[in-house]
Amino acid sequence: EADIYQTPRYLVIGTGKKITLECSQTMGHDKMYWYQQDPGMELHLIHYSYGVNSTEKGDLSSESTVSRIRTEHFPLTLESARPSHTSQYLCASKGQGAYNEQFFGPGTRLTVL
Amino acid sequence: DQQVKQNSPSLSVQEGRISILNCDYTNSMFDYFLWYKKYPAEGPTFLISISSIKDKNEDGRFTVFLNKSAKHLSLHIVPSQPGDSAVYFCAATTTGAGSYQLTFGKGTKLSVIP
């Protein structure tokens, strides 16, 4: 059973607010990922990390930032939320080895008014 | 340019029959393919995967077939059950790239009718 957690599950916030989406995993995985998904669309990778103090931008340009100070924690921050940021944000982690799957958290549904 | 394509947005199947979900890819560097199932307001859950050195992988009611020459894979669910109703995502990766980034298709919404 994968143990990866995201909070909050749902967030409705006004334009201009700073928000942080939390993601934690208890599996000791080095690799962690953030995806953004809109209804009926594919998941788009926005950030990933190979380990502590390692972060990279994904294929989809995003105004968000991430940090990886601890192995288990990979928070995503939006400094100034806008309606265009409304989406579902999914966090995932992956263990060692090429042929292991990514485990996903339950996601955060963000609505920016 | 979409590298992983699921051309059927939706599929309806009678309970007990076979469900076949299709996926095409364009990037010949992809060598590992995965299927995920997603319920609304939840994260995707891993179902089954296949390496490019195989052409078939089976796990219970789920079988994935890979045709490398056609750059096509399919997921078969037999027999289909109402609890299988969900969105199914095909994903692909290049294992030698090191990042193990997954490229996803847009998903196929499967409805299994009792």
CSV table of N, CA, C and O in Angstrom, one decimal, chain A:
chain,number,residue,atom,x,y,z
A,1,GLU,N,0.8,-1.2,0.0
A,1,GLU,CA,0.0,0.0,0.0
A,1,GLU,C,0.9,1.2,0.0
A,1,GLU,O,1.8,1.4,0.8
A,2,ALA,N,0.6,2.1,-1.0
A,2,ALA,CA,1.4,3.3,-1.1
A,2,ALA,C,1.0,4.3,0.0
A,2,ALA,O,-0.2,4.5,0.3
A,3,ASP,N,1.9,5.0,0.5
A,3,ASP,CA,1.7,6.0,1.6
A,3,ASP,C,2.1,7.4,1.1
A,3,ASP,O,3.3,7.8,1.4
A,4,ILE,N,1.3,8.1,0.4
A,4,ILE,CA,1.6,9.4,-0.1
A,4,ILE,C,0.4,10.3,0.2
A,4,ILE,O,-0.7,9.9,-0.2
A,5,TYR,N,0.6,11.4,0.8
A,5,TYR,CA,-0.4,12.2,1.3
A,5,TYR,C,-0.4,13.6,0.7
A,5,TYR,O,0.7,14.2,0.5
A,6,GLN,N,-1.5,14.2,0.5
A,6,GLN,CA,-1.6,15.6,0.0
A,6,GLN,C,-2.6,16.3,0.8
A,6,GLN,O,-3.7,15.8,1.1
A,7,THR,N,-2.3,17.5,1.2
A,7,THR,CA,-3.2,18.4,1.8
A,7,THR,C,-3.1,19.8,1.3
A,7,THR,O,-1.9,20.2,0.9
A,8,PRO,N,-4.1,20.6,1.2
A,8,PRO,CA,-5.5,20.2,1.5
A,8,PRO,C,-6.0,19.4,0.3
A,8,PRO,O,-5.4,19.3,-0.8
A,9,ARG,N,-7.1,18.7,0.4
A,9,ARG,CA,-7.7,18.0,-0.7
A,9,ARG,C,-8.5,18.9,-1.6
A,9,ARG,O,-8.5,18.7,-2.8
A,10,TYR,N,-9.1,19.9,-1.0
A,10,TYR,CA,-9.8,20.9,-1.8
A,10,TYR,C,-9.4,22.3,-1.2
A,10,TYR,O,-9.3,22.5,0.0
A,11,LEU,N,-9.3,23.3,-2.1
A,11,LEU,CA,-8.9,24.6,-1.7
A,11,LEU,C,-9.6,25.6,-2.7
A,11,LEU,O,-9.4,25.6,-3.9
A,12,VAL,N,-10.4,26.5,-2.1
A,12,VAL,CA,-11.0,27.6,-2.9
A,12,VAL,C,-10.4,28.9,-2.3
A,12,VAL,O,-10.5,29.2,-1.1
A,13,ILE,N,-9.8,29.7,-3.2
A,13,ILE,CA,-9.0,30.9,-2.7
A,13,ILE,C,-9.2,32.0,-3.7
A,13,ILE,O,-9.5,31.8,-4.9
A,14,GLY,N,-9.0,33.2,-3.2
A,14,GLY,CA,-9.1,34.4,-4.0
A,14,GLY,C,-7.8,34.7,-4.8
A,14,GLY,O,-6.7,34.3,-4.4
A,15,THR,N,-8.0,35.5,-5.8
A,15,THR,CA,-6.9,35.9,-6.7
A,15,THR,C,-5.8,36.7,-5.9
A,15,THR,O,-6.2,37.5,-5.0
A,16,GLY,N,-4.6,36.4,-6.1
A,16,GLY,CA,-3.5,37.1,-5.4
A,16,GLY,C,-3.0,36.5,-4.2
A,16,GLY,O,-1.9,36.9,-3.7
A,17,LYS,N,-3.7,35.5,-3.7
A,17,LYS,CA,-3.2,34.9,-2.4
A,17,LYS,C,-2.0,33.9,-2.7
A,17,LYS,O,-1.9,33.3,-3.8
A,18,LYS,N,-1.2,33.8,-1.7
A,18,LYS,CA,-0.1,32.8,-1.7
A,18,LYS,C,-0.6,31.5,-1.1
A,18,LYS,O,-1.2,31.5,-0.1
A,19,ILE,N,-0.3,30.4,-1.8
A,19,ILE,CA,-0.7,29.1,-1.3
A,19,ILE,C,0.4,28.1,-1.4
A,19,ILE,O,1.3,28.2,-2.2
A,20,THR,N,0.4,27.1,-0.5
A,20,THR,CA,1.3,26.0,-0.5
A,20,THR,C,0.5,24.7,-0.5
A,20,THR,O,-0.3,24.5,0.4
A,21,LEU,N,0.8,23.9,-1.4
A,21,LEU,CA,0.2,22.6,-1.5
A,21,LEU,C,1.2,21.6,-0.9
A,21,LEU,O,2.3,21.5,-1.4
A,22,GLU,N,0.7,20.8,0.1
A,22,GLU,CA,1.6,19.9,0.8
A,22,GLU,C,1.6,18.5,0.2
A,22,GLU,O,0.5,18.0,-0.3
A,23,CYS,N,2.8,17.8,0.2
A,23,CYS,CA,2.9,16.5,-0.3
A,23,CYS,C,3.9,15.8,0.6
A,23,CYS,O,5.1,16.3,0.7
A,24,SER,N,3.5,14.6,1.1
A,24,SER,CA,4.5,13.9,1.9
A,24,SER,C,4.3,12.4,1.6
A,24,SER,O,3.2,11.9,1.4
A,25,GLN,N,5.5,11.7,1.7
A,25,GLN,CA,5.4,10.2,1.5
A,25,GLN,C,6.3,9.6,2.5
A,25,GLN,O,7.3,10.1,3.0
A,26,THR,N,5.9,8.4,2.9
A,26,THR,CA,6.6,7.7,4.0
A,26,THR,C,7.3,6.5,3.5
A,26,THR,O,7.7,5.6,4.3
A,27,MET,N,7.5,6.4,2.2
A,27,MET,CA,8.2,5.2,1.6
A,27,MET,C,9.7,5.4,1.4
A,27,MET,O,10.3,4.5,0.9
A,28,GLY,N,10.2,6.6,1.7
A,28,GLY,CA,11.6,6.8,1.6
A,28,GLY,C,12.0,6.9,0.1
A,28,GLY,O,13.2,6.8,-0.2
A,29,HIS,N,11.1,7.2,-0.8
A,29,HIS,CA,11.4,7.4,-2.2
A,29,HIS,C,12.2,8.6,-2.5
A,29,HIS,O,12.0,9.7,-1.9
A,30,ASP,N,13.2,8.4,-3.3
A,30,ASP,CA,14.1,9.6,-3.7
A,30,ASP,C,13.3,10.5,-4.7
A,30,ASP,O,13.5,11.7,-4.7
A,31,LYS,N,12.7,9.9,-5.6
A,31,LYS,CA,12.1,10.7,-6.7
A,31,LYS,C,10.6,11.1,-6.4
A,31,LYS,O,9.8,10.3,-6.0
A,32,MET,N,10.4,12.3,-6.6
A,32,MET,CA,9.0,12.9,-6.4
A,32,MET,C,8.6,13.8,-7.5
A,32,MET,O,9.5,14.4,-8.2
A,33,TYR,N,7.3,13.9,-7.8
A,33,TYR,CA,6.8,14.6,-9.0
A,33,TYR,C,5.6,15.4,-8.6
A,33,TYR,O,4.8,15.0,-7.8
A,34,TRP,N,5.4,16.5,-9.4
A,34,TRP,CA,4.1,17.2,-9.3
A,34,TRP,C,3.5,17.2,-10.7
A,34,TRP,O,4.2,17.6,-11.7
A,35,TYR,N,2.2,16.9,-10.8
A,35,TYR,CA,1.5,16.9,-12.1
A,35,TYR,C,0.3,17.9,-11.9
A,35,TYR,O,-0.2,18.0,-10.9
A,36,GLN,N,-0.1,18.4,-13.1
A,36,GLN,CA,-1.3,19.2,-13.1
A,36,GLN,C,-2.2,18.6,-14.1
A,36,GLN,O,-1.8,18.1,-15.2
A,37,GLN,N,-3.5,18.5,-13.7
A,37,GLN,CA,-4.5,17.8,-14.6
A,37,GLN,C,-5.8,18.5,-14.7
A,37,GLN,O,-6.3,18.9,-13.6
A,38,ASP,N,-6.2,18.8,-15.9
A,38,ASP,CA,-7.6,19.4,-16.1
A,38,ASP,C,-8.5,18.3,-16.6
A,38,ASP,O,-8.0,17.3,-17.2
A,39,PRO,N,-9.8,18.4,-16.4
A,39,PRO,CA,-10.7,17.4,-16.8
A,39,PRO,C,-10.6,17.0,-18.2
A,39,PRO,O,-10.6,17.9,-19.1
A,40,GLY,N,-10.6,15.7,-18.5
A,40,GLY,CA,-10.5,15.3,-19.9
A,40,GLY,C,-9.2,15.4,-20.6
A,40,GLY,O,-9.0,15.2,-21.8
A,41,MET,N,-8.2,15.8,-19.8
A,41,MET,CA,-6.9,16.1,-20.3
A,41,MET,C,-5.8,15.1,-19.7
A,41,MET,O,-6.1,14.5,-18.6
A,42,GLU,N,-4.7,15.1,-20.3
A,42,GLU,CA,-3.6,14.3,-19.7
A,42,GLU,C,-3.0,14.9,-18.5
A,42,GLU,O,-3.2,16.1,-18.3
A,43,LEU,N,-2.3,14.1,-17.7
A,43,LEU,CA,-1.5,14.7,-16.6
A,43,LEU,C,-0.2,15.3,-17.2
A,43,LEU,O,0.4,14.7,-18.0
A,44,HIS,N,0.0,16.6,-16.8
A,44,HIS,CA,1.2,17.3,-17.3
A,44,HIS,C,2.2,17.4,-16.1
A,44,HIS,O,1.9,17.9,-15.0
A,45,LEU,N,3.5,17.0,-16.4
A,45,LEU,CA,4.5,17.1,-15.3
A,45,LEU,C,4.9,18.6,-15.2
A,45,LEU,O,5.3,19.2,-16.2
A,46,ILE,N,4.9,19.1,-14.0
A,46,ILE,CA,5.3,20.5,-13.8
A,46,ILE,C,6.6,20.7,-13.0
A,46,ILE,O,7.3,21.6,-13.2
A,47,HIS,N,6.9,19.7,-12.1
A,47,HIS,CA,8.1,19.7,-11.3
A,47,HIS,C,8.5,18.3,-11.0
A,47,HIS,O,7.6,17.4,-10.8
A,48,TYR,N,9.8,18.1,-10.8
A,48,TYR,CA,10.2,16.8,-10.2
A,48,TYR,C,11.5,17.0,-9.5
A,48,TYR,O,12.2,18.0,-9.6
A,49,SER,N,11.8,16.0,-8.7
A,49,SER,CA,13.0,16.0,-7.8
A,49,SER,C,13.6,14.6,-7.7
A,49,SER,O,12.9,13.6,-7.6
A,50,TYR,N,14.9,14.6,-7.8
A,50,TYR,CA,15.7,13.3,-7.7
A,50,TYR,C,16.0,13.0,-6.3
A,50,TYR,O,16.4,11.9,-6.0
A,51,GLY,N,16.0,14.0,-5.4
A,51,GLY,CA,16.3,13.8,-4.0
A,51,GLY,C,16.4,15.1,-3.3
A,51,GLY,O,16.1,16.2,-3.9
A,52,VAL,N,16.9,15.1,-2.1
A,52,VAL,CA,17.0,16.3,-1.3
A,52,VAL,C,17.9,17.4,-2.0
A,52,VAL,O,18.9,17.1,-2.6
A,53,ASN,N,17.4,18.6,-2.0
A,53,ASN,CA,18.0,19.8,-2.7
A,53,ASN,C,18.1,19.7,-4.2
A,53,ASN,O,18.9,20.4,-4.8
A,54,SER,N,17.4,18.8,-4.8
A,54,SER,CA,17.3,18.6,-6.2
A,54,SER,C,15.9,18.9,-6.7
A,54,SER,O,14.9,18.3,-6.3
A,55,THR,N,15.7,19.9,-7.6
A,55,THR,CA,14.4,20.2,-8.2
A,55,THR,C,14.6,20.6,-9.6
A,55,THR,O,15.6,21.2,-10.0
A,56,GLU,N,13.7,20.1,-10.5
A,56,GLU,CA,13.7,20.4,-11.9
A,56,GLU,C,12.3,20.8,-12.4
A,56,GLU,O,11.3,20.3,-11.8
A,57,LYS,N,12.3,21.6,-13.4
A,57,LYS,CA,11.0,22.0,-14.0
A,57,LYS,C,10.6,20.9,-15.0
A,57,LYS,O,11.5,20.3,-15.7
A,58,GLY,N,9.3,20.6,-15.1
A,58,GLY,CA,8.8,19.6,-16.0
A,58,GLY,C,8.5,20.2,-17.4
A,58,GLY,O,8.9,21.3,-17.7
A,59,ASP,N,7.8,19.4,-18.2
A,59,ASP,CA,7.5,19.8,-19.5
A,59,ASP,C,6.5,20.9,-19.6
A,59,ASP,O,6.6,21.7,-20.6
A,60,LEU,N,5.6,21.0,-18.7
A,60,LEU,CA,4.6,22.1,-18.7
A,60,LEU,C,5.1,23.3,-17.9
A,60,LEU,O,5.4,23.1,-16.7
A,61,SER,N,5.2,24.4,-18.5
A,61,SER,CA,5.6,25.6,-17.8
A,61,SER,C,4.6,26.0,-16.7
A,61,SER,O,3.4,25.9,-16.9
A,62,SER,N,5.1,26.3,-15.6
A,62,SER,CA,4.3,26.6,-14.4
A,62,SER,C,4.8,27.7,-13.6
A,62,SER,O,6.1,27.9,-13.5
A,63,GLU,N,4.0,28.5,-13.1
A,63,GLU,CA,4.4,29.7,-12.3
A,63,GLU,C,4.7,29.2,-10.8
A,63,GLU,O,5.1,30.1,-10.0
A,64,SER,N,4.5,28.0,-10.5
A,64,SER,CA,4.7,27.5,-9.2
A,64,SER,C,6.1,27.2,-8.9
A,64,SER,O,6.9,27.1,-9.9
A,65,THR,N,6.5,27.1,-7.7
A,65,THR,CA,7.9,26.7,-7.3
A,65,THR,C,7.8,25.5,-6.3
A,65,THR,O,6.7,25.3,-5.7
A,66,VAL,N,8.8,24.7,-6.2
A,66,VAL,CA,8.9,23.6,-5.3
A,66,VAL,C,10.2,23.6,-4.5
A,66,VAL,O,11.1,24.3,-4.8
A,67,SER,N,10.2,22.9,-3.4
A,67,SER,CA,11.4,22.7,-2.6
A,67,SER,C,11.5,21.3,-2.1
A,67,SER,O,10.5,20.6,-2.0
A,68,ARG,N,12.7,20.8,-1.9
A,68,ARG,CA,12.9,19.4,-1.4
A,68,ARG,C,14.0,19.5,-0.3
A,68,ARG,O,15.2,19.2,-0.6
A,69,ILE,N,13.6,19.9,0.9
A,69,ILE,CA,14.5,20.0,2.0
A,69,ILE,C,14.6,18.7,2.8
A,69,ILE,O,15.7,18.3,3.3
A,70,ARG,N,13.6,17.9,2.7
A,70,ARG,CA,13.6,16.6,3.4
A,70,ARG,C,13.1,15.5,2.3
A,70,ARG,O,12.3,15.9,1.5
A,71,THR,N,13.6,14.3,2.4
A,71,THR,CA,13.2,13.3,1.5
A,71,THR,C,11.7,13.1,1.4
A,71,THR,O,11.2,12.9,0.3
A,72,GLU,N,11.1,13.2,2.5
A,72,GLU,CA,9.6,12.8,2.5
A,72,GLU,C,8.7,13.9,2.1
A,72,GLU,O,7.5,13.7,2.0
A,73,HIS,N,9.2,15.1,2.0
A,73,HIS,CA,8.4,16.3,1.8
A,73,HIS,C,8.7,17.1,0.5
A,73,HIS,O,9.8,17.4,0.3
A,74,PHE,N,7.6,17.4,-0.2
A,74,PHE,CA,7.8,18.0,-1.5
A,74,PHE,C,6.7,19.0,-1.8
A,74,PHE,O,5.8,18.8,-2.6
A,75,PRO,N,6.7,20.2,-1.1
A,75,PRO,CA,5.6,21.2,-1.2
A,75,PRO,C,5.7,22.0,-2.5
A,75,PRO,O,6.8,22.3,-3.0
A,76,LEU,N,4.6,22.4,-3.0
A,76,LEU,CA,4.5,23.3,-4.1
A,76,LEU,C,3.8,24.6,-3.7
A,76,LEU,O,2.8,24.6,-3.0
A,77,THR,N,4.4,25.7,-4.2
A,77,THR,CA,4.0,27.0,-3.7
A,77,THR,C,3.6,27.9,-5.0
A,77,THR,O,4.3,27.9,-6.0
A,78,LEU,N,2.5,28.6,-4.8
A,78,LEU,CA,2.1,29.6,-5.8
A,78,LEU,C,2.1,30.9,-5.1
A,78,LEU,O,1.4,31.1,-4.1
A,79,GLU,N,3.0,31.8,-5.5
A,79,GLU,CA,3.2,33.1,-4.8
A,79,GLU,C,1.9,34.0,-4.9
A,79,GLU,O,1.6,34.7,-4.0
A,80,SER,N,1.3,33.9,-6.1
A,80,SER,CA,0.1,34.8,-6.3
A,80,SER,C,-0.9,34.1,-7.2
A,80,SER,O,-0.7,34.0,-8.4
A,81,ALA,N,-1.9,33.5,-6.6
A,81,ALA,CA,-2.8,32.6,-7.3
A,81,ALA,C,-3.7,33.4,-8.3
A,81,ALA,O,-4.1,34.6,-8.0
A,82,ARG,N,-3.9,32.8,-9.4
A,82,ARG,CA,-4.8,33.4,-10.5
A,82,ARG,C,-5.8,32.4,-10.9
A,82,ARG,O,-5.6,31.2,-10.8
A,83,PRO,N,-6.9,32.8,-11.5
A,83,PRO,CA,-7.9,31.9,-12.0
A,83,PRO,C,-7.4,30.8,-12.9
A,83,PRO,O,-7.8,29.7,-13.0
A,84,SER,N,-6.3,31.2,-13.7
A,84,SER,CA,-5.7,30.2,-14.6
A,84,SER,C,-5.0,29.1,-13.9
A,84,SER,O,-4.7,28.1,-14.5
A,85,HIS,N,-4.8,29.2,-12.6
A,85,HIS,CA,-4.2,28.1,-11.8
A,85,HIS,C,-5.2,27.1,-11.3
A,85,HIS,O,-4.8,26.1,-10.8
A,86,THR,N,-6.5,27.4,-11.6
A,86,THR,CA,-7.5,26.4,-11.2
A,86,THR,C,-7.3,25.1,-11.9
A,86,THR,O,-7.2,25.0,-13.2
A,87,SER,N,-7.1,24.0,-11.1
A,87,SER,CA,-6.8,22.7,-11.7
A,87,SER,C,-6.7,21.7,-10.6
A,87,SER,O,-6.9,22.0,-9.4
A,88,GLN,N,-6.4,20.4,-11.0
A,88,GLN,CA,-6.1,19.4,-10.0
A,88,GLN,C,-4.6,19.2,-10.0
A,88,GLN,O,-4.0,19.1,-11.0
A,89,TYR,N,-4.0,19.2,-8.8
A,89,TYR,CA,-2.6,19.0,-8.6
A,89,TYR,C,-2.3,17.7,-8.0
A,89,TYR,O,-2.8,17.4,-6.9
A,90,LEU,N,-1.5,16.9,-8.6
A,90,LEU,CA,-1.2,15.5,-8.2
A,90,LEU,C,0.2,15.3,-7.9
A,90,LEU,O,1.1,15.7,-8.7
A,91,CYS,N,0.5,14.8,-6.7
A,91,CYS,CA,1.9,14.5,-6.3
A,91,CYS,C,2.2,13.0,-6.4
A,91,CYS,O,1.2,12.2,-6.2
A,92,ALA,N,3.4,12.7,-6.8
A,92,ALA,CA,3.7,11.2,-7.0
A,92,ALA,C,5.1,11.0,-6.5
A,92,ALA,O,5.9,11.9,-6.4
A,93,SER,N,5.4,9.7,-6.2
A,93,SER,CA,6.8,9.4,-5.8
A,93,SER,C,7.1,8.0,-6.4
A,93,SER,O,6.2,7.2,-6.8
A,94,LYS,N,8.4,7.8,-6.5
A,94,LYS,CA,8.9,6.5,-7.2
A,94,LYS,C,10.1,6.0,-6.5
A,94,LYS,O,11.0,6.8,-6.1
A,95,GLY,N,10.1,4.7,-6.3
A,95,GLY,CA,11.3,4.1,-5.6
A,95,GLY,C,12.4,3.8,-6.6
A,95,GLY,O,12.4,4.2,-7.8
A,96,GLN,N,13.4,3.1,-6.1
A,96,GLN,CA,14.6,2.8,-6.9
A,96,GLN,C,14.3,1.8,-8.0
A,96,GLN,O,13.3,1.0,-7.9
A,97,GLY,N,15.0,1.8,-9.1
A,97,GLY,CA,14.8,0.9,-10.1
A,97,GLY,C,14.0,1.4,-11.3
A,97,GLY,O,13.2,2.3,-11.1
A,98,ALA,N,14.4,1.0,-12.4
A,98,ALA,CA,13.8,1.5,-13.6
A,98,ALA,C,12.3,1.1,-13.8
A,98,ALA,O,11.5,1.8,-14.4
A,99,TYR,N,12.0,-0.1,-13.3
A,99,TYR,CA,10.7,-0.7,-13.6
A,99,TYR,C,9.7,-0.6,-12.4
A,99,TYR,O,8.9,-1.5,-12.3
A,100,ASN,N,9.8,0.4,-11.6
A,100,ASN,CA,8.9,0.6,-10.6
A,100,ASN,C,7.9,1.7,-11.0
A,100,ASN,O,8.3,2.7,-11.6
A,101,GLU,N,6.7,1.6,-10.6
A,101,GLU,CA,5.7,2.6,-11.0
A,101,GLU,C,5.8,3.8,-10.0
A,101,GLU,O,6.3,3.7,-9.0
A,102,GLN,N,5.1,4.9,-10.5
A,102,GLN,CA,5.0,6.0,-9.6
A,102,GLN,C,3.7,5.8,-8.8
A,102,GLN,O,2.7,5.4,-9.4
A,103,PHE,N,3.8,6.2,-7.5
A,103,PHE,CA,2.6,6.1,-6.7
A,103,PHE,C,2.1,7.6,-6.5
A,103,PHE,O,2.8,8.5,-6.3
A,104,PHE,N,0.8,7.7,-6.6
A,104,PHE,CA,0.2,9.0,-6.6
A,104,PHE,C,-0.6,9.3,-5.3
A,104,PHE,O,-1.2,8.3,-4.7
A,105,GLY,N,-0.6,10.5,-4.9
A,105,GLY,CA,-1.4,10.9,-3.8
A,105,GLY,C,-2.8,11.2,-4.3
A,105,GLY,O,-3.1,11.1,-5.5
A,106,PRO,N,-3.7,11.6,-3.4
A,106,PRO,CA,-5.1,11.8,-3.7
A,106,PRO,C,-5.4,13.0,-4.5
A,106,PRO,O,-6.5,13.2,-5.1
A,107,GLY,N,-4.4,14.0,-4.5
A,107,GLY,CA,-4.6,15.2,-5.3
A,107,GLY,C,-5.2,16.3,-4.5
A,107,GLY,O,-5.8,16.1,-3.4
A,108,THR,N,-4.9,17.5,-5.0
A,108,THR,CA,-5.6,18.8,-4.4
A,108,THR,C,-6.3,19.4,-5.5
A,108,THR,O,-5.7,19.7,-6.6
A,109,ARG,N,-7.6,19.6,-5.3
A,109,ARG,CA,-8.4,20.4,-6.3
A,109,ARG,C,-8.4,21.8,-5.9
A,109,ARG,O,-8.9,22.2,-4.9
A,110,LEU,N,-7.7,22.7,-6.7
A,110,LEU,CA,-7.6,24.1,-6.4
A,110,LEU,C,-8.5,24.9,-7.3
A,110,LEU,O,-8.5,24.7,-8.5
A,111,THR,N,-9.3,25.8,-6.7
A,111,THR,CA,-10.1,26.7,-7.4
A,111,THR,C,-9.7,28.1,-7.0
A,111,THR,O,-9.7,28.5,-5.8
A,112,VAL,N,-9.3,28.9,-8.0
A,112,VAL,CA,-9.0,30.3,-7.7
A,112,VAL,C,-10.1,31.2,-8.3
A,112,VAL,O,-10.3,31.2,-9.5
A,113,LEU,N,-10.7,32.0,-7.4
A,113,LEU,CA,-11.8,32.9,-7.8
A,113,LEU,C,-11.3,34.2,-8.3
A,113,LEU,O,-10.3,34.7,-7.9
